[in-house]
mmCIF file with all atom_site columns, C-alpha atoms in Angstrom:
data_model
loop_
_atom_site.group_PDB
_atom_site.id
_atom_site.type_symbol
_atom_site.label_atom_id
_atom_site.label_alt_id
_atom_site.label_comp_id
_atom_site.label_asym_id
_atom_site.label_entity_id
_atom_site.label_seq_id
_atom_site.pdbx_PDB_ins_code
_atom_site.Cartn_x
_atom_site.Cartn_y
_atom_site.Cartn_z
_atom_site.occupancy
_atom_site.B_iso_or_equiv
_atom_site.pdbx_formal_charge
_atom_site.auth_seq_id
_atom_site.auth_comp_id
_atom_site.auth_asym_id
_atom_site.auth_atom_id
_atom_site.pdbx_PDB_model_num
ATOM 1   C CA . MET A 1 1   ? -93.110  131.649 -43.094 1.00 91.00 ? 22  MET A CA 1
ATOM 2   C CA . ILE A 1 2   ? -92.517  128.774 -45.443 1.00 93.00 ? 23  ILE A CA 1
ATOM 3   C CA . ASP A 1 3   ? -94.818  126.232 -47.071 1.00 94.00 ? 24  ASP A CA 1
ATOM 4   C CA . GLN A 1 4   ? -94.867  122.771 -45.560 1.00 96.00 ? 25  GLN A CA 1
ATOM 5   C CA . LEU A 1 5   ? -96.347  119.917 -47.520 1.00 95.00 ? 26  LEU A CA 1
ATOM 6   C CA . THR A 1 6   ? -98.679  117.708 -45.495 1.00 95.00 ? 27  THR A CA 1
ATOM 7   C CA . VAL A 1 7   ? -99.449  114.303 -46.990 1.00 96.00 ? 28  VAL A CA 1
ATOM 8   C CA . PHE A 1 8   ? -101.880 111.719 -45.619 1.00 93.00 ? 29  PHE A CA 1
ATOM 9   C CA . ILE A 1 9   ? -100.687 108.207 -46.407 1.00 92.00 ? 30  ILE A CA 1
ATOM 10  C CA . GLU A 1 10  ? -101.917 104.714 -45.723 1.00 89.00 ? 31  GLU A CA 1
ATOM 11  C CA . ASN A 1 11  ? -99.915  102.980 -43.019 1.00 87.00 ? 32  ASN A CA 1
ATOM 12  C CA . LYS A 1 12  ? -98.741  100.088 -45.165 1.00 87.00 ? 33  LYS A CA 1
ATOM 13  C CA . THR A 1 13  ? -95.538  98.832  -46.706 1.00 90.00 ? 34  THR A CA 1
ATOM 14  C CA . GLY A 1 14  ? -94.367  100.740 -49.757 1.00 93.00 ? 35  GLY A CA 1
ATOM 15  C CA . ARG A 1 15  ? -96.308  103.975 -49.334 1.00 92.00 ? 36  ARG A CA 1
ATOM 16  C CA . LEU A 1 16  ? -93.304  106.011 -48.117 1.00 93.00 ? 37  LEU A CA 1
ATOM 17  C CA . THR A 1 17  ? -91.249  104.607 -50.963 1.00 96.00 ? 38  THR A CA 1
ATOM 18  C CA . ALA A 1 18  ? -93.940  105.644 -53.457 1.00 96.00 ? 39  ALA A CA 1
ATOM 19  C CA . LEU A 1 19  ? -94.176  109.125 -51.942 1.00 97.00 ? 40  LEU A CA 1
ATOM 20  C CA . CYS A 1 20  ? -90.402  109.693 -52.055 1.00 96.00 ? 41  CYS A CA 1
ATOM 21  C CA . LYS A 1 21  ? -90.096  108.220 -55.563 1.00 97.00 ? 42  LYS A CA 1
ATOM 22  C CA . THR A 1 22  ? -92.920  110.437 -56.856 1.00 97.00 ? 43  THR A CA 1
ATOM 23  C CA . LEU A 1 23  ? -91.169  113.551 -55.566 1.00 97.00 ? 44  LEU A CA 1
ATOM 24  C CA . GLY A 1 24  ? -87.748  112.398 -56.786 1.00 97.00 ? 45  GLY A CA 1
ATOM 25  C CA . ASP A 1 25  ? -89.050  111.597 -60.259 1.00 97.00 ? 46  ASP A CA 1
ATOM 26  C CA . ALA A 1 26  ? -90.477  115.136 -60.417 1.00 97.00 ? 47  ALA A CA 1
ATOM 27  C CA . GLY A 1 27  ? -87.082  116.621 -59.495 1.00 96.00 ? 48  GLY A CA 1
ATOM 28  C CA . ILE A 1 28  ? -88.278  117.838 -56.100 1.00 94.00 ? 49  ILE A CA 1
ATOM 29  C CA . ASN A 1 29  ? -85.698  117.808 -53.311 1.00 91.00 ? 50  ASN A CA 1
ATOM 30  C CA . MET A 1 30  ? -86.821  117.183 -49.730 1.00 92.00 ? 51  MET A CA 1
ATOM 31  C CA . ASN A 1 31  ? -85.069  119.186 -47.005 1.00 90.00 ? 52  ASN A CA 1
ATOM 32  C CA . ALA A 1 32  ? -87.120  117.539 -44.241 1.00 93.00 ? 53  ALA A CA 1
ATOM 33  C CA . LEU A 1 33  ? -89.443  114.610 -43.716 1.00 95.00 ? 54  LEU A CA 1
ATOM 34  C CA . SER A 1 34  ? -91.357  113.950 -40.508 1.00 94.00 ? 55  SER A CA 1
ATOM 35  C CA . VAL A 1 35  ? -93.832  111.077 -40.252 1.00 93.00 ? 56  VAL A CA 1
ATOM 36  C CA . ALA A 1 36  ? -96.351  110.500 -37.475 1.00 89.00 ? 57  ALA A CA 1
ATOM 37  C CA . ASP A 1 37  ? -98.525  107.421 -37.576 1.00 81.00 ? 58  ASP A CA 1
ATOM 38  C CA . THR A 1 38  ? -101.670 105.811 -36.282 1.00 77.00 ? 59  THR A CA 1
ATOM 39  C CA . ALA A 1 39  ? -102.855 102.269 -36.886 1.00 76.00 ? 60  ALA A CA 1
ATOM 40  C CA . ASP A 1 40  ? -104.391 103.047 -40.293 1.00 81.00 ? 61  ASP A CA 1
ATOM 41  C CA . TYR A 1 41  ? -102.674 106.115 -41.719 1.00 86.00 ? 62  TYR A CA 1
ATOM 42  C CA . GLY A 1 42  ? -99.719  108.410 -41.370 1.00 89.00 ? 63  GLY A CA 1
ATOM 43  C CA . VAL A 1 43  ? -99.149  112.119 -41.697 1.00 93.00 ? 64  VAL A CA 1
ATOM 44  C CA . ALA A 1 44  ? -95.980  113.071 -43.542 1.00 95.00 ? 65  ALA A CA 1
ATOM 45  C CA . ARG A 1 45  ? -94.769  116.633 -43.160 1.00 96.00 ? 66  ARG A CA 1
ATOM 46  C CA . ILE A 1 46  ? -92.284  117.695 -45.814 1.00 96.00 ? 67  ILE A CA 1
ATOM 47  C CA . ILE A 1 47  ? -90.189  120.785 -46.418 1.00 94.00 ? 68  ILE A CA 1
ATOM 48  C CA . CYS A 1 48  ? -89.164  120.733 -50.071 1.00 92.00 ? 69  CYS A CA 1
ATOM 49  C CA . SER A 1 49  ? -87.826  122.794 -52.940 1.00 83.00 ? 70  SER A CA 1
ATOM 50  C CA . ASP A 1 50  ? -91.194  123.311 -54.668 1.00 91.00 ? 71  ASP A CA 1
ATOM 51  C CA . PRO A 1 51  ? -94.207  122.606 -52.422 1.00 93.00 ? 72  PRO A CA 1
ATOM 52  C CA . THR A 1 52  ? -96.788  123.689 -55.011 1.00 93.00 ? 73  THR A CA 1
ATOM 53  C CA . LYS A 1 53  ? -95.428  121.336 -57.676 1.00 96.00 ? 74  LYS A CA 1
ATOM 54  C CA . ALA A 1 54  ? -95.003  118.621 -55.034 1.00 96.00 ? 75  ALA A CA 1
ATOM 55  C CA . ALA A 1 55  ? -98.675  118.846 -54.033 1.00 96.00 ? 76  ALA A CA 1
ATOM 56  C CA . GLU A 1 56  ? -99.683  118.617 -57.700 1.00 96.00 ? 77  GLU A CA 1
ATOM 57  C CA . VAL A 1 57  ? -97.559  115.572 -58.556 1.00 97.00 ? 78  VAL A CA 1
ATOM 58  C CA . LEU A 1 58  ? -98.539  113.776 -55.363 1.00 97.00 ? 79  LEU A CA 1
ATOM 59  C CA . SER A 1 59  ? -102.243 114.433 -56.014 1.00 96.00 ? 80  SER A CA 1
ATOM 60  C CA . GLU A 1 60  ? -101.809 113.069 -59.534 1.00 96.00 ? 81  GLU A CA 1
ATOM 61  C CA . ALA A 1 61  ? -100.221 109.949 -57.986 1.00 96.00 ? 82  ALA A CA 1
ATOM 62  C CA . GLY A 1 62  ? -103.224 109.417 -55.700 1.00 95.00 ? 83  GLY A CA 1
ATOM 63  C CA . PHE A 1 63  ? -101.922 111.010 -52.502 1.00 96.00 ? 84  PHE A CA 1
ATOM 64  C CA . ARG A 1 64  ? -103.892 113.560 -50.487 1.00 95.00 ? 85  ARG A CA 1
ATOM 65  C CA . ALA A 1 65  ? -101.503 116.515 -50.159 1.00 95.00 ? 86  ALA A CA 1
ATOM 66  C CA . THR A 1 66  ? -101.952 120.079 -48.939 1.00 94.00 ? 87  THR A CA 1
ATOM 67  C CA . THR A 1 67  ? -99.671  122.985 -48.063 1.00 94.00 ? 88  THR A CA 1
ATOM 68  C CA . THR A 1 68  ? -99.540  124.664 -44.662 1.00 93.00 ? 89  THR A CA 1
ATOM 69  C CA . LYS A 1 69  ? -97.616  127.716 -43.504 1.00 95.00 ? 90  LYS A CA 1
ATOM 70  C CA . VAL A 1 70  ? -94.992  127.055 -40.820 1.00 97.00 ? 91  VAL A CA 1
ATOM 71  C CA . VAL A 1 71  ? -92.263  129.147 -39.231 1.00 97.00 ? 92  VAL A CA 1
ATOM 72  C CA . ALA A 1 72  ? -88.728  128.017 -40.066 1.00 95.00 ? 93  ALA A CA 1
ATOM 73  C CA . VAL A 1 73  ? -86.008  129.345 -37.811 1.00 96.00 ? 94  VAL A CA 1
ATOM 74  C CA . GLU A 1 74  ? -82.259  128.902 -37.907 1.00 94.00 ? 95  GLU A CA 1
ATOM 75  C CA . VAL A 1 75  ? -81.007  127.305 -34.698 1.00 94.00 ? 96  VAL A CA 1
ATOM 76  C CA . PRO A 1 76  ? -77.398  127.258 -33.506 1.00 90.00 ? 97  PRO A CA 1
ATOM 77  C CA . ASP A 1 77  ? -76.061  123.699 -33.690 1.00 87.00 ? 98  ASP A CA 1
ATOM 78  C CA . THR A 1 78  ? -75.171  123.553 -29.997 1.00 89.00 ? 99  THR A CA 1
ATOM 79  C CA . PRO A 1 79  ? -76.590  121.699 -26.990 1.00 91.00 ? 100 PRO A CA 1
ATOM 80  C CA . GLY A 1 80  ? -79.650  123.460 -25.563 1.00 92.00 ? 101 GLY A CA 1
ATOM 81  C CA . ALA A 1 81  ? -80.052  125.933 -28.424 1.00 92.00 ? 102 ALA A CA 1
ATOM 82  C CA . LEU A 1 82  ? -83.540  124.722 -29.274 1.00 94.00 ? 103 LEU A CA 1
ATOM 83  C CA . ALA A 1 83  ? -84.643  125.432 -25.696 1.00 96.00 ? 104 ALA A CA 1
ATOM 84  C CA . GLY A 1 84  ? -83.806  129.086 -26.366 1.00 96.00 ? 105 GLY A CA 1
ATOM 85  C CA . VAL A 1 85  ? -86.112  129.125 -29.377 1.00 96.00 ? 106 VAL A CA 1
ATOM 86  C CA . PHE A 1 86  ? -88.997  127.722 -27.344 1.00 97.00 ? 107 PHE A CA 1
ATOM 87  C CA . ALA A 1 87  ? -88.256  130.075 -24.423 1.00 97.00 ? 108 ALA A CA 1
ATOM 88  C CA . ALA A 1 88  ? -88.458  133.105 -26.747 1.00 97.00 ? 109 ALA A CA 1
ATOM 89  C CA . LEU A 1 89  ? -91.939  131.965 -27.768 1.00 97.00 ? 110 LEU A CA 1
ATOM 90  C CA . GLU A 1 90  ? -92.993  131.047 -24.237 1.00 96.00 ? 111 GLU A CA 1
ATOM 91  C CA . ASP A 1 91  ? -91.982  134.513 -23.010 1.00 95.00 ? 112 ASP A CA 1
ATOM 92  C CA . ARG A 1 92  ? -94.555  135.970 -25.411 1.00 95.00 ? 113 ARG A CA 1
ATOM 93  C CA . GLY A 1 93  ? -97.253  133.392 -24.593 1.00 97.00 ? 114 GLY A CA 1
ATOM 94  C CA . ILE A 1 94  ? -96.996  131.763 -28.031 1.00 97.00 ? 115 ILE A CA 1
ATOM 95  C CA . ASN A 1 95  ? -97.964  128.092 -28.239 1.00 96.00 ? 116 ASN A CA 1
ATOM 96  C CA . VAL A 1 96  ? -96.252  125.643 -30.591 1.00 97.00 ? 117 VAL A CA 1
ATOM 97  C CA . GLN A 1 97  ? -98.537  122.920 -32.009 1.00 95.00 ? 118 GLN A CA 1
ATOM 98  C CA . TYR A 1 98  ? -95.672  120.810 -33.349 1.00 95.00 ? 119 TYR A CA 1
ATOM 99  C CA . SER A 1 99  ? -92.036  121.110 -34.273 1.00 95.00 ? 120 SER A CA 1
ATOM 100 C CA . TYR A 1 100 ? -89.319  119.157 -36.074 1.00 95.00 ? 121 TYR A CA 1
ATOM 101 C CA . CYS A 1 101 ? -85.708  119.836 -36.946 1.00 93.00 ? 122 CYS A CA 1
ATOM 102 C CA . PHE A 1 102 ? -84.015  119.698 -40.339 1.00 89.00 ? 123 PHE A CA 1
ATOM 103 C CA . SER A 1 103 ? -81.003  120.981 -42.220 1.00 84.00 ? 124 SER A CA 1
ATOM 104 C CA . ALA A 1 104 ? -81.077  123.360 -45.183 1.00 80.00 ? 125 ALA A CA 1
ATOM 105 C CA . ASN A 1 105 ? -78.125  124.931 -46.964 1.00 79.00 ? 126 ASN A CA 1
ATOM 106 C CA . GLY A 1 106 ? -75.802  123.646 -44.245 1.00 81.00 ? 127 GLY A CA 1
ATOM 107 C CA . LYS A 1 107 ? -77.779  125.272 -41.427 1.00 85.00 ? 128 LYS A CA 1
ATOM 108 C CA . ALA A 1 108 ? -79.651  123.646 -38.549 1.00 90.00 ? 129 ALA A CA 1
ATOM 109 C CA . MET A 1 109 ? -83.314  124.633 -38.707 1.00 92.00 ? 130 MET A CA 1
ATOM 110 C CA . ASP A 1 110 ? -86.536  124.036 -36.826 1.00 95.00 ? 131 ASP A CA 1
ATOM 111 C CA . ALA A 1 111 ? -89.989  124.050 -38.394 1.00 96.00 ? 132 ALA A CA 1
ATOM 112 C CA . LEU A 1 112 ? -92.714  125.239 -36.023 1.00 96.00 ? 133 LEU A CA 1
ATOM 113 C CA . LYS A 1 113 ? -96.454  125.166 -36.420 1.00 96.00 ? 134 LYS A CA 1
ATOM 114 C CA . ALA A 1 114 ? -97.156  128.373 -34.538 1.00 96.00 ? 135 ALA A CA 1
ATOM 115 C CA . PRO A 1 115 ? -99.076  131.589 -35.146 1.00 95.00 ? 136 PRO A CA 1
ATOM 116 C CA . GLU A 1 116 ? -97.535  134.307 -37.299 1.00 93.00 ? 137 GLU A CA 1
ATOM 117 C CA . GLU A 1 117 ? -96.670  136.318 -34.169 1.00 96.00 ? 138 GLU A CA 1
ATOM 118 C CA . ALA A 1 118 ? -93.873  133.787 -33.629 1.00 97.00 ? 139 ALA A CA 1
ATOM 119 C CA . ILE A 1 119 ? -91.891  135.493 -36.387 1.00 96.00 ? 140 ILE A CA 1
ATOM 120 C CA . ALA A 1 120 ? -91.677  138.806 -34.497 1.00 96.00 ? 141 ALA A CA 1
ATOM 121 C CA . ALA A 1 121 ? -90.922  137.048 -31.204 1.00 97.00 ? 142 ALA A CA 1
ATOM 122 C CA . LEU A 1 122 ? -88.087  135.019 -32.693 1.00 97.00 ? 143 LEU A CA 1
ATOM 123 C CA . SER A 1 123 ? -86.668  137.972 -34.621 1.00 96.00 ? 144 SER A CA 1
ATOM 124 C CA . ALA A 1 124 ? -86.720  140.118 -31.456 1.00 96.00 ? 145 ALA A CA 1
ATOM 125 C CA . ALA A 1 125 ? -84.806  137.367 -29.647 1.00 96.00 ? 146 ALA A CA 1
ATOM 126 C CA . GLY A 1 126 ? -82.102  137.470 -32.338 1.00 96.00 ? 147 GLY A CA 1
ATOM 127 C CA . TYR A 1 127 ? -83.079  134.390 -34.371 1.00 96.00 ? 148 TYR A CA 1
ATOM 128 C CA . SER A 1 128 ? -83.081  134.300 -38.182 1.00 94.00 ? 149 SER A CA 1
ATOM 129 C CA . VAL A 1 129 ? -86.479  133.340 -39.539 1.00 95.00 ? 150 VAL A CA 1
ATOM 130 C CA . MET A 1 130 ? -86.345  131.756 -42.969 1.00 91.00 ? 151 MET A CA 1
ATOM 131 C CA . HIS A 1 131 ? -88.505  132.402 -46.010 1.00 88.00 ? 152 HIS A CA 1
ATOM 132 C CA . GLN A 1 132 ? -89.377  130.060 -48.863 1.00 86.00 ? 153 GLN A CA 1
ATOM 133 C CA . ALA A 1 133 ? -86.717  131.624 -51.126 1.00 84.00 ? 154 ALA A CA 1
ATOM 134 C CA . ASP A 1 134 ? -84.058  130.829 -48.495 1.00 80.00 ? 155 ASP A CA 1
ATOM 135 C CA . LEU A 1 135 ? -84.665  127.131 -49.090 1.00 75.00 ? 156 LEU A CA 1
ATOM 136 C CA . ALA A 1 136 ? -84.154  127.204 -52.854 1.00 68.00 ? 157 ALA A CA 1
#
C-alpha cells in the first residue's frame, strides 16, 4: 500500500493554485491529483513523493491534510485493462470505494481505496502492486 494525501479545500478561485504552489515550493512532486467537489469544498487526493512532508507543509499553510493508505497497482496501458483489475477484486468479493488513474515512472497505475486483502487478490491475478518506495 502507499500513502495518499487527502486535502480538504475551499471551493473557491485560487485554492488549487495555492495547494500546488505550496507543494512545489517544498520540493514535493505530485504523481497524481484527483479533485472531487461540492458547492462549498473540495477533496483533493494526491499521490506524491513525500506524503508526510506534504501533510506538514500544507498544514502549516492552513490546509487540512491527512494521509490514507491506498492500493496502487500497475495496469497495462491497453483498452479494457482496468476492467481486469476490477474483475480480479470482484471475483474475491472485494469492494472498491474509489479509484483514479495516474502515471509514475513511466507506468500506468491505478490508486484504489480498498481493503488490504486487495493486495493478495491483485498479486494472485498477476498484477504488480506498488509500494511507497516504488514511487520515489
